[in-house]
PDB file of C-alpha atoms in Angstrom:
ATOM      1  CA  MET A 525     104.270 169.189 267.310  1.00 53.00           C
ATOM      2  CA  ASN A 526     102.275 172.407 267.678  1.00 53.00           C
ATOM      3  CA  ALA A 527     104.621 173.540 270.412  1.00 79.00           C
ATOM      4  CA  ARG A 528     107.235 174.804 267.949  1.00 92.00           C
ATOM      5  CA  THR A 529     107.897 178.517 268.006  1.00 96.00           C
ATOM      6  CA  ASN A 530     108.382 180.499 264.804  1.00 97.00           C
ATOM      7  CA  GLU A 531     112.120 180.399 265.419  1.00 97.00           C
ATOM      8  CA  SER A 532     112.210 176.627 265.904  1.00 97.00           C
ATOM      9  CA  TRP A 533     110.172 176.069 262.726  1.00 97.00           C
ATOM     10  CA  LEU A 534     112.696 178.117 260.772  1.00 97.00           C
ATOM     11  CA  GLU A 535     115.670 176.467 262.423  1.00 97.00           C
ATOM     12  CA  ASP A 536     114.356 172.940 261.899  1.00 97.00           C
ATOM     13  CA  LEU A 537     113.363 173.546 258.286  1.00 97.00           C
ATOM     14  CA  ARG A 538     116.832 174.954 257.602  1.00 97.00           C
ATOM     15  CA  THR A 539     118.557 171.895 259.087  1.00 96.00           C
ATOM     16  CA  PRO A 540     119.084 169.245 256.397  1.00 94.00           C
ATOM     17  CA  GLY A 541     118.418 165.607 257.277  1.00 95.00           C
ATOM     18  CA  PRO A 542     116.085 163.999 259.809  1.00 97.00           C
ATOM     19  CA  VAL A 543     115.377 167.289 261.649  1.00 96.00           C
ATOM     20  CA  ARG A 544     114.001 168.913 258.499  1.00 97.00           C
ATOM     21  CA  ASP A 545     112.157 165.738 257.521  1.00 97.00           C
ATOM     22  CA  ALA A 546     110.418 165.624 260.901  1.00 97.00           C
ATOM     23  CA  ALA A 547     109.465 169.308 260.625  1.00 97.00           C
ATOM     24  CA  LEU A 548     108.088 168.726 257.120  1.00 97.00           C
ATOM     25  CA  ASP A 549     106.055 165.753 258.353  1.00 97.00           C
ATOM     26  CA  ASP A 550     104.588 167.897 261.127  1.00 97.00           C
ATOM     27  CA  LEU A 551     103.877 170.745 258.731  1.00 97.00           C
ATOM     28  CA  HIS A 552     102.219 168.368 256.283  1.00 97.00           C
ATOM     29  CA  ALA A 553      99.924 167.161 259.072  1.00 96.00           C
ATOM     30  CA  ILE A 554      99.062 170.748 260.037  1.00 96.00           C
ATOM     31  CA  VAL A 555      98.282 171.815 256.459  1.00 97.00           C
ATOM     32  CA  SER A 556      96.263 168.645 255.754  1.00 96.00           C
ATOM     33  CA  LYS A 557      94.218 169.203 258.908  1.00 95.00           C
ATOM     34  CA  GLY A 558      93.560 172.886 258.228  1.00 95.00           C
ATOM     35  CA  LEU A 559      92.826 172.834 254.500  1.00 95.00           C
ATOM     36  CA  PRO A 560      89.489 170.984 254.689  1.00 94.00           C
ATOM     37  CA  TYR A 561      88.090 173.835 256.798  1.00 94.00           C
ATOM     38  CA  ALA A 562      89.063 176.292 254.077  1.00 92.00           C
ATOM     39  CA  LEU A 563      87.853 174.162 251.178  1.00 92.00           C
ATOM     40  CA  SER A 564      84.482 173.134 252.577  1.00 87.00           C
ATOM     41  CA  ARG A 565      82.808 176.244 251.075  1.00 87.00           C
ATOM     42  CA  TRP A 566      84.065 175.158 247.666  1.00 88.00           C
ATOM     43  CA  LEU A 567      83.953 171.405 247.583  1.00 89.00           C
ATOM     44  CA  SER A 568      82.071 168.800 249.596  1.00 91.00           C
ATOM     45  CA  PRO A 569      84.362 166.540 251.640  1.00 90.00           C
ATOM     46  CA  ASP A 570      82.423 163.668 250.006  1.00 92.00           C
ATOM     47  CA  ASP A 571      83.540 164.792 246.557  1.00 92.00           C
ATOM     48  CA  PRO A 572      86.052 162.289 245.132  1.00 92.00           C
ATOM     49  CA  LEU A 573      88.320 165.212 244.254  1.00 90.00           C
ATOM     50  CA  PHE A 574      88.471 166.472 247.852  1.00 93.00           C
ATOM     51  CA  THR A 575      91.082 164.175 249.411  1.00 94.00           C
ATOM     52  CA  PRO A 576      93.430 164.129 246.384  1.00 95.00           C
ATOM     53  CA  LEU A 577      93.227 167.944 246.239  1.00 95.00           C
ATOM     54  CA  VAL A 578      94.121 168.286 249.917  1.00 96.00           C
ATOM     55  CA  GLU A 579      97.117 166.001 249.436  1.00 96.00           C
ATOM     56  CA  GLU A 580      98.264 167.682 246.229  1.00 97.00           C
ATOM     57  CA  VAL A 581      97.980 171.163 247.755  1.00 97.00           C
ATOM     58  CA  SER A 582      99.723 170.053 250.948  1.00 98.00           C
ATOM     59  CA  GLN A 583     102.702 168.743 248.971  1.00 97.00           C
ATOM     60  CA  GLU A 584     102.904 171.855 246.807  1.00 98.00           C
ATOM     61  CA  THR A 585     102.645 174.035 249.914  1.00 98.00           C
ATOM     62  CA  LEU A 586     105.656 172.354 251.521  1.00 98.00           C
ATOM     63  CA  LEU A 587     107.741 172.980 248.406  1.00 98.00           C
ATOM     64  CA  ARG A 588     106.719 176.644 248.339  1.00 98.00           C
ATOM     65  CA  VAL A 589     107.337 177.087 252.049  1.00 98.00           C
ATOM     66  CA  LEU A 590     110.893 175.783 251.665  1.00 97.00           C
ATOM     67  CA  ASP A 591     111.387 178.013 248.639  1.00 97.00           C
ATOM     68  CA  GLN A 592     110.010 181.138 250.373  1.00 97.00           C
ATOM     69  CA  LEU A 593     111.331 180.508 253.877  1.00 97.00           C
ATOM     70  CA  ASP A 594     113.570 183.571 253.814  1.00 96.00           C
ATOM     71  CA  THR A 595     110.589 185.830 253.085  1.00 96.00           C
ATOM     72  CA  PHE A 596     108.817 184.946 256.363  1.00 97.00           C
ATOM     73  CA  GLU A 597     109.095 188.043 258.557  1.00 94.00           C
ATOM     74  CA  GLY A 598     107.682 186.602 261.752  1.00 95.00           C
ATOM     75  CA  ARG A 599     104.754 189.031 261.944  1.00 95.00           C
ATOM     76  CA  SER A 600     102.239 186.198 262.288  1.00 97.00           C
ATOM     77  CA  MET A 601     102.450 182.651 263.539  1.00 97.00           C
ATOM     78  CA  PHE A 602     104.505 180.558 261.158  1.00 97.00           C
ATOM     79  CA  THR A 603     101.639 178.109 260.700  1.00 97.00           C
ATOM     80  CA  THR A 604      99.211 180.923 259.741  1.00 97.00           C
ATOM     81  CA  TRP A 605     101.709 182.061 257.115  1.00 98.00           C
ATOM     82  CA  VAL A 606     101.890 178.471 255.816  1.00 98.00           C
ATOM     83  CA  HIS A 607      98.081 178.181 255.715  1.00 98.00           C
ATOM     84  CA  LYS A 608      97.990 181.421 253.705  1.00 98.00           C
ATOM     85  CA  ILE A 609     100.281 179.846 251.101  1.00 98.00           C
ATOM     86  CA  ALA A 610      98.176 176.667 251.023  1.00 98.00           C
ATOM     87  CA  ILE A 611      94.973 178.659 250.496  1.00 97.00           C
ATOM     88  CA  ARG A 612      96.442 180.640 247.599  1.00 97.00           C
ATOM     89  CA  ILE A 613      97.476 177.377 245.895  1.00 97.00           C
ATOM     90  CA  ALA A 614      94.159 175.622 246.566  1.00 96.00           C
ATOM     91  CA  LEU A 615      91.808 178.457 245.593  1.00 95.00           C
ATOM     92  CA  THR A 616      93.786 179.276 242.449  1.00 93.00           C
ATOM     93  CA  GLU A 617      93.373 175.662 241.382  1.00 93.00           C
ATOM     94  CA  LEU A 618      89.684 175.504 242.338  1.00 92.00           C
ATOM     95  CA  ARG A 619      88.870 178.783 240.552  1.00 90.00           C
ATOM     96  CA  ARG A 620      90.676 177.619 237.424  1.00 89.00           C
ATOM     97  CA  LYS A 621      88.856 174.304 237.474  1.00 87.00           C
ATOM     98  CA  ARG A 622      85.452 175.856 238.176  1.00 83.00           C
ATOM     99  CA  TRP A 623      85.913 178.338 235.337  1.00 83.00           C
ATOM    100  CA  GLN A 624      87.098 175.633 232.917  1.00 81.00           C
ATOM    101  CA  ASP A 625      84.073 173.503 233.760  1.00 78.00           C
ATOM    102  CA  SER A 626      81.655 176.408 233.294  1.00 71.00           C
ATOM    103  CA  SER A 627      83.338 177.321 229.988  1.00 66.00           C
ATOM    104  CA  LEU A 628      82.836 173.773 228.781  1.00 60.00           C
ATOM    105  CA  ASP A 629      79.181 173.936 229.818  1.00 63.00           C
ATOM    106  CA  GLU A 630      78.849 177.198 227.914  1.00 60.00           C
ATOM    107  CA  LEU A 631      80.366 175.670 224.782  1.00 52.00           C
ATOM    108  CA  VAL A 632      77.893 172.808 224.965  1.00 55.00           C
ATOM    109  CA  ASP A 633      75.081 175.318 225.470  1.00 52.00           C
ATOM    110  CA  ASN A 634      76.160 177.199 222.367  1.00 51.00           C
ATOM    111  CA  GLU A 635      76.148 174.091 220.251  1.00 50.00           C
ATOM    112  CA  GLU A 636      72.755 172.858 221.332  1.00 49.00           C
ATOM    113  CA  ASN A 637      70.938 175.895 222.655  1.00 47.00           C
ATOM    114  CA  PRO A 638      70.951 179.666 222.326  1.00 45.00           C
ATOM    115  CA  ALA A 639      73.834 181.482 224.024  1.00 41.00           C
ATOM    116  CA  PRO A 640      73.403 182.349 227.706  1.00 41.00           C
ATOM    117  CA  GLU A 641      71.082 185.252 228.232  1.00 40.00           C
ATOM    118  CA  ARG A 642      73.748 187.393 229.916  1.00 38.00           C
ATOM    119  CA  LEU A 643      75.857 187.342 226.744  1.00 37.00           C
ATOM    120  CA  MET A 644      72.914 188.058 224.482  1.00 36.00           C
ATOM    121  CA  ALA A 645      71.474 190.889 226.545  1.00 41.00           C
ATOM    122  CA  ASP A 646      70.471 193.844 224.463  1.00 45.00           C
ATOM    123  CA  PRO A 647      71.333 196.840 226.624  1.00 47.00           C
ATOM    124  CA  GLN A 648      68.836 199.031 224.818  1.00 49.00           C
ATOM    125  CA  ALA A 649      65.916 196.654 225.281  1.00 47.00           C
ATOM    126  CA  GLY A 650      63.443 196.321 228.137  1.00 52.00           C
ATOM    127  CA  PRO A 651      59.982 197.869 228.031  1.00 50.00           C
ATOM    128  CA  GLU A 652      60.129 198.327 231.807  1.00 56.00           C
ATOM    129  CA  THR A 653      63.112 200.688 231.550  1.00 65.00           C
ATOM    130  CA  SER A 654      62.186 204.215 232.554  1.00 82.00           C
ATOM    131  CA  THR A 655      63.377 207.201 230.553  1.00 88.00           C
ATOM    132  CA  GLU A 656      65.520 208.370 233.475  1.00 88.00           C
ATOM    133  CA  ARG A 657      67.217 205.001 233.743  1.00 88.00           C
ATOM    134  CA  ALA A 658      67.721 204.690 229.982  1.00 88.00           C
ATOM    135  CA  ASP A 659      69.154 208.214 229.758  1.00 90.00           C
ATOM    136  CA  MET A 660      71.568 207.579 232.612  1.00 91.00           C
ATOM    137  CA  LEU A 661      72.712 204.275 231.118  1.00 90.00           C
ATOM    138  CA  THR A 662      73.358 205.965 227.771  1.00 90.00           C
ATOM    139  CA  ARG A 663      75.303 208.693 229.533  1.00 92.00           C
ATOM    140  CA  ILE A 664      77.404 206.222 231.548  1.00 93.00           C
ATOM    141  CA  ARG A 665      78.116 204.118 228.431  1.00 92.00           C
ATOM    142  CA  ARG A 666      79.348 207.266 226.669  1.00 92.00           C
ATOM    143  CA  ILE A 667      81.569 208.098 229.660  1.00 93.00           C
ATOM    144  CA  LEU A 668      82.958 204.548 229.691  1.00 92.00           C
ATOM    145  CA  ASP A 669      83.723 204.787 225.985  1.00 91.00           C
ATOM    146  CA  GLU A 670      85.506 208.090 226.469  1.00 93.00           C
ATOM    147  CA  GLU A 671      87.374 207.363 229.693  1.00 94.00           C
ATOM    148  CA  LEU A 672      88.420 203.710 229.625  1.00 94.00           C
ATOM    149  CA  THR A 673      91.309 202.301 227.673  1.00 94.00           C
ATOM    150  CA  GLU A 674      90.887 199.238 225.508  1.00 92.00           C
ATOM    151  CA  LYS A 675      92.718 197.153 228.124  1.00 94.00           C
ATOM    152  CA  GLN A 676      90.462 198.403 230.911  1.00 93.00           C
ATOM    153  CA  ARG A 677      87.355 197.534 228.876  1.00 90.00           C
ATOM    154  CA  GLN A 678      88.802 194.116 228.112  1.00 90.00           C
ATOM    155  CA  ALA A 679      89.418 193.512 231.834  1.00 92.00           C
ATOM    156  CA  LEU A 680      85.834 194.507 232.652  1.00 89.00           C
ATOM    157  CA  VAL A 681      84.467 192.138 230.045  1.00 87.00           C
ATOM    158  CA  LEU A 682      86.644 189.223 231.133  1.00 88.00           C
ATOM    159  CA  LEU A 683      85.931 189.636 234.836  1.00 86.00           C
ATOM    160  CA  GLY A 684      82.418 191.014 234.844  1.00 81.00           C
ATOM    161  CA  LEU A 685      80.861 189.520 231.742  1.00 74.00           C
ATOM    162  CA  GLN A 686      82.709 186.285 231.179  1.00 72.00           C
ATOM    163  CA  ASP A 687      83.164 185.830 234.925  1.00 73.00           C
ATOM    164  CA  LEU A 688      86.801 184.756 234.794  1.00 85.00           C
ATOM    165  CA  PRO A 689      88.859 184.452 237.979  1.00 87.00           C
ATOM    166  CA  MET A 690      91.485 187.193 238.336  1.00 90.00           C
ATOM    167  CA  GLU A 691      94.358 184.801 237.612  1.00 89.00           C
ATOM    168  CA  GLU A 692      92.753 183.549 234.385  1.00 89.00           C
ATOM    169  CA  ALA A 693      91.887 187.044 233.175  1.00 91.00           C
ATOM    170  CA  ALA A 694      95.435 188.145 233.965  1.00 93.00           C
ATOM    171  CA  ARG A 695      96.850 185.198 232.029  1.00 91.00           C
ATOM    172  CA  ILE A 696      94.757 186.005 228.950  1.00 92.00           C
ATOM    173  CA  MET A 697      95.839 189.653 229.162  1.00 94.00           C
ATOM    174  CA  LYS A 698      99.489 188.587 229.600  1.00 95.00           C
ATOM    175  CA  THR A 699      99.770 190.307 232.956  1.00 95.00           C
ATOM    176  CA  ASN A 700      99.404 189.283 236.604  1.00 94.00           C
ATOM    177  CA  ARG A 701      96.681 189.562 239.237  1.00 92.00           C
ATOM    178  CA  ASN A 702      98.345 192.530 240.945  1.00 93.00           C
ATOM    179  CA  ALA A 703      98.739 194.544 237.735  1.00 95.00           C
ATOM    180  CA  LEU A 704      95.168 193.703 236.760  1.00 95.00           C
ATOM    181  CA  TYR A 705      93.893 195.089 240.063  1.00 94.00           C
ATOM    182  CA  LYS A 706      95.891 198.288 239.442  1.00 95.00           C
ATOM    183  CA  LEU A 707      94.426 198.548 235.933  1.00 96.00           C
ATOM    184  CA  LEU A 708      90.890 198.282 237.328  1.00 94.00           C
ATOM    185  CA  HIS A 709      91.667 200.698 240.156  1.00 95.00           C
ATOM    186  CA  ASP A 710      92.811 203.223 237.580  1.00 96.00           C
ATOM    187  CA  ALA A 711      89.595 202.619 235.599  1.00 95.00           C
ATOM    188  CA  ARG A 712      87.438 203.191 238.684  1.00 94.00           C
ATOM    189  CA  LEU A 713      89.362 206.344 239.568  1.00 95.00           C
ATOM    190  CA  ARG A 714      88.989 207.770 236.054  1.00 95.00           C
ATOM    191  CA  LEU A 715      85.294 207.018 236.128  1.00 95.00           C
ATOM    192  CA  LYS A 716      84.847 208.537 239.585  1.00 94.00           C
ATOM    193  CA  ARG A 717      86.699 211.726 238.601  1.00 95.00           C
ATOM    194  CA  ARG A 718      84.695 212.031 235.398  1.00 95.00           C
ATOM    195  CA  LEU A 719      81.406 211.678 237.273  1.00 94.00           C
ATOM    196  CA  ALA A 720      82.590 214.381 239.682  1.00 94.00           C
ATOM    197  CA  ALA A 721      83.488 216.622 236.728  1.00 94.00           C
ATOM    198  CA  GLU A 722      79.926 216.140 235.486  1.00 92.00           C
ATOM    199  CA  ASP A 723      78.526 216.964 238.953  1.00 92.00           C
ATOM    200  CA  LEU A 724      77.441 213.373 239.505  1.00 90.00           C
ATOM    201  CA  ASN A 725      78.234 210.832 242.177  1.00 88.00           C
ATOM    202  CA  ALA A 726      77.755 207.091 242.371  1.00 89.00           C
ATOM    203  CA  GLN A 727      74.668 207.376 244.590  1.00 89.00           C
ATOM    204  CA  GLU A 728      72.868 209.636 242.106  1.00 90.00           C
ATOM    205  CA  VAL A 729      73.682 207.320 239.222  1.00 90.00           C
ATOM    206  CA  LEU A 730      72.457 204.286 241.150  1.00 90.00           C
ATOM    207  CA  SER A 731      69.244 206.109 242.105  1.00 90.00           C
ATOM    208  CA  ALA A 732      68.579 206.786 238.431  1.00 88.00           C
ATOM    209  CA  PHE A 733      69.274 203.126 237.637  1.00 86.00           C
ATOM    210  CA  GLU A 734      66.723 202.083 240.223  1.00 84.00           C
ATOM    211  CA  SER A 735      63.910 204.117 238.634  1.00 75.00           C
ATOM    212  CA  ARG A 736      62.097 201.627 236.433  1.00 65.00           C
TER     213      ARG A 736
ATOM    214  CA  MET B  52      85.664 179.840 225.086  1.00 44.00           C
ATOM    215  CA  THR B  53      83.938 183.099 224.173  1.00 45.00           C
ATOM    216  CA  GLN B  54      86.308 185.695 222.766  1.00 44.00           C
ATOM    217  CA  PRO B  55      86.811 188.950 224.672  1.00 43.00           C
ATOM    218  CA  GLN B  56      84.589 191.814 223.559  1.00 45.00           C
ATOM    219  CA  ASN B  57      85.817 195.385 223.734  1.00 46.00           C
ATOM    220  CA  ASP B  58      82.641 197.233 222.864  1.00 57.00           C
ATOM    221  CA  THR B  59      81.190 199.029 225.877  1.00 65.00           C
ATOM    222  CA  ASP B  60      77.733 198.876 224.271  1.00 66.00           C
ATOM    223  CA  ARG B  61      77.769 195.132 224.812  1.00 70.00           C
ATOM    224  CA  LEU B  62      78.275 195.460 228.569  1.00 79.00           C
ATOM    225  CA  PRO B  63      75.051 194.418 230.330  1.00 83.00           C
ATOM    226  CA  ASP B  64      73.283 196.963 232.515  1.00 85.00           C
ATOM    227  CA  GLU B  65      73.971 194.859 235.604  1.00 85.00           C
ATOM    228  CA  LEU B  66      77.723 194.991 235.034  1.00 87.00           C
ATOM    229  CA  ILE B  67      77.618 198.763 234.673  1.00 90.00           C
ATOM    230  CA  GLU B  68      75.592 199.037 237.868  1.00 90.00           C
ATOM    231  CA  ASN B  69      78.147 196.910 239.719  1.00 88.00           C
ATOM    232  CA  LEU B  70      80.949 199.086 238.385  1.00 91.00           C
ATOM    233  CA  ILE B  71      79.201 202.243 239.581  1.00 93.00           C
ATOM    234  CA  ARG B  72      78.493 200.608 242.944  1.00 91.00           C
ATOM    235  CA  SER B  73      82.205 199.828 243.321  1.00 91.00           C
ATOM    236  CA  LEU B  74      82.955 203.553 242.988  1.00 92.00           C
ATOM    237  CA  GLU B  75      81.509 204.075 246.456  1.00 89.00           C
ATOM    238  CA  HIS B  76      84.485 202.116 247.870  1.00 89.00           C
ATOM    239  CA  THR B  77      87.039 203.543 245.427  1.00 93.00           C
ATOM    240  CA  LYS B  78      89.805 205.667 246.958  1.00 93.00           C
ATOM    241  CA  GLU B  79      92.788 207.473 245.471  1.00 93.00           C
ATOM    242  CA  GLU B  80      95.114 205.222 247.462  1.00 93.00           C
ATOM    243  CA  GLU B  81      94.316 201.528 247.530  1.00 94.00           C
ATOM    244  CA  CYS B  82      96.298 198.441 248.493  1.00 94.00           C
ATOM    245  CA  THR B  83      97.097 196.038 245.684  1.00 95.00           C
ATOM    246  CA  CYS B  84      96.462 192.286 245.835  1.00 95.00           C
ATOM    247  CA  ASP B  85     100.171 191.664 246.536  1.00 95.00           C
ATOM    248  CA  GLU B  86     100.169 194.136 249.419  1.00 96.00           C
ATOM    249  CA  VAL B  87      97.099 192.472 250.902  1.00 97.00           C
ATOM    250  CA  TYR B  88      98.601 189.005 250.479  1.00 97.00           C
ATOM    251  CA  ALA B  89     101.729 190.129 252.311  1.00 96.00           C
ATOM    252  CA  VAL B  90      99.784 190.976 255.483  1.00 97.00           C
ATOM    253  CA  VAL B  91      96.569 188.950 255.319  1.00 97.00           C
ATOM    254  CA  ASP B  92      97.954 186.435 257.850  1.00 97.00           C
ATOM    255  CA  GLN B  93      98.540 189.277 260.350  1.00 97.00           C
ATOM    256  CA  TYR B  94      95.130 190.732 259.513  1.00 97.00           C
ATOM    257  CA  VAL B  95      93.311 187.447 260.119  1.00 97.00           C
ATOM    258  CA  GLU B  96      95.170 186.801 263.372  1.00 97.00           C
ATOM    259  CA  ALA B  97      94.251 190.300 264.593  1.00 96.00           C
ATOM    260  CA  GLU B  98      90.608 189.691 263.715  1.00 95.00           C
ATOM    261  CA  PHE B  99      90.733 186.289 265.402  1.00 95.00           C
ATOM    262  CA  ARG B 100      92.001 187.991 268.586  1.00 94.00           C
ATOM    263  CA  GLY B 101      88.985 190.306 268.398  1.00 95.00           C
ATOM    264  CA  GLU B 102      90.919 193.447 267.471  1.00 95.00           C
ATOM    265  CA  ASP B 103      89.313 196.232 265.463  1.00 94.00           C
ATOM    266  CA  VAL B 104      90.894 195.466 262.079  1.00 92.00           C
ATOM    267  CA  GLN B 105      88.879 198.152 260.305  1.00 89.00           C
ATOM    268  CA  ARG B 106      90.638 200.757 262.438  1.00 91.00           C
ATOM    269  CA  LEU B 107      94.036 199.036 262.514  1.00 92.00           C
ATOM    270  CA  MET B 108      94.281 198.147 258.815  1.00 93.00           C
ATOM    271  CA  PRO B 109      91.643 200.209 256.990  1.00 93.00           C
ATOM    272  CA  LEU B 110      93.196 199.840 253.546  1.00 94.00           C
ATOM    273  CA  ILE B 111      93.134 196.058 253.806  1.00 95.00           C
ATOM    274  CA  LYS B 112      89.492 196.100 254.836  1.00 92.00           C
ATOM    275  CA  GLN B 113      88.703 198.436 251.940  1.00 92.00           C
ATOM    276  CA  HIS B 114      90.496 196.167 249.439  1.00 94.00           C
ATOM    277  CA  MET B 115      88.355 193.241 250.616  1.00 92.00           C
ATOM    278  CA  GLU B 116      85.220 195.230 249.702  1.00 90.00           C
ATOM    279  CA  LEU B 117      86.455 195.507 246.127  1.00 90.00           C
ATOM    280  CA  CYS B 118      88.446 192.337 245.460  1.00 92.00           C
ATOM    281  CA  HIS B 119      86.384 189.176 245.544  1.00 90.00           C
ATOM    282  CA  ASN B 120      89.413 186.887 245.162  1.00 92.00           C
ATOM    283  CA  CYS B 121      91.355 188.393 248.084  1.00 95.00           C
ATOM    284  CA  CYS B 122      88.196 188.361 250.205  1.00 95.00           C
ATOM    285  CA  GLU B 123      87.702 184.647 249.526  1.00 94.00           C
ATOM    286  CA  GLU B 124      91.282 183.928 250.586  1.00 96.00           C
ATOM    287  CA  TYR B 125      90.875 185.991 253.754  1.00 97.00           C
ATOM    288  CA  GLU B 126      87.636 184.149 254.642  1.00 96.00           C
ATOM    289  CA  ALA B 127      89.253 180.763 254.006  1.00 96.00           C
ATOM    290  CA  LEU B 128      92.183 181.645 256.280  1.00 97.00           C
ATOM    291  CA  LEU B 129      89.817 182.873 258.988  1.00 96.00           C
ATOM    292  CA  ASP B 130      87.873 179.590 258.679  1.00 95.00           C
ATOM    293  CA  ILE B 131      91.055 177.649 259.399  1.00 96.00           C
ATOM    294  CA  LEU B 132      91.940 179.725 262.443  1.00 95.00           C
ATOM    295  CA  GLU B 133      88.423 179.617 263.870  1.00 93.00           C
ATOM    296  CA  LYS B 134      87.617 175.973 263.207  1.00 89.00           C
ATOM    297  CA  ASN B 135      91.106 174.662 263.888  1.00 82.00           C
ATOM    298  CA  ASP B 136      91.312 176.432 267.235  1.00 69.00           C
ATOM    299  CA  PRO B 137      92.020 173.871 269.947  1.00 60.00           C
ATOM    300  CA  ALA B 138      90.501 176.187 272.577  1.00 51.00           C
TER     301      ALA B 138
END
């Protein structure tokens, strides 16, 4: 079944009836065989969720492949393109689940224990903080306040502080992953230009941060 | 779920340090996540063949340095090609 060329995959998947069904069966086998390699960093194969996830993602992948068949440009092997689609589906689901689980843990923590340290951190505190470091942090906070928009600050908090996956942060901000990346790129550019205007660069700022 | 906070003063020092560190990879022109997704299959195949992807597709490589999600997807795809290789 691996002998199909890109052209024969496309032709078979565009032929209704037994030809398409056979191609879909072969593709299902290929996706199901490949996915465990991609998921093993995320989920143990012994996890009871592993096999159902592989099957669910494989089925969803086939639907998306049929839906997006006309967008395949033939610049990679067809099966690599299909694996790419499967990975996007699987990792989006795993990130969402992992974040939901950690949010639940955090809620339980808040009911029974103090909030996580990272959310309670007092940026001004820390007897070990040197004057140089404290001064630079104050300066950078002022620059962030002056340069970043409210949306850019919100994105930083969601991604960097609350540790949301891009898709979840984008959903909360009523945007999409691509637009969120552009928003953060614009934030980084504004910050970089402002540092340059103040005769600073990232290395100098980081050096000051490291002086404790 | 904790509500979003918009006050920069509440950002932990570590987050600010990471933001500053990311400036070292920040360029005027960068690929977006959609642009990377469109070619990541070609990128991974080129890397799998041993080609110099940093030279061939420098903007993709640079995006991976900054975008954790895209980098994870690239690594997962490379895992499949490498471990699924019949050779």
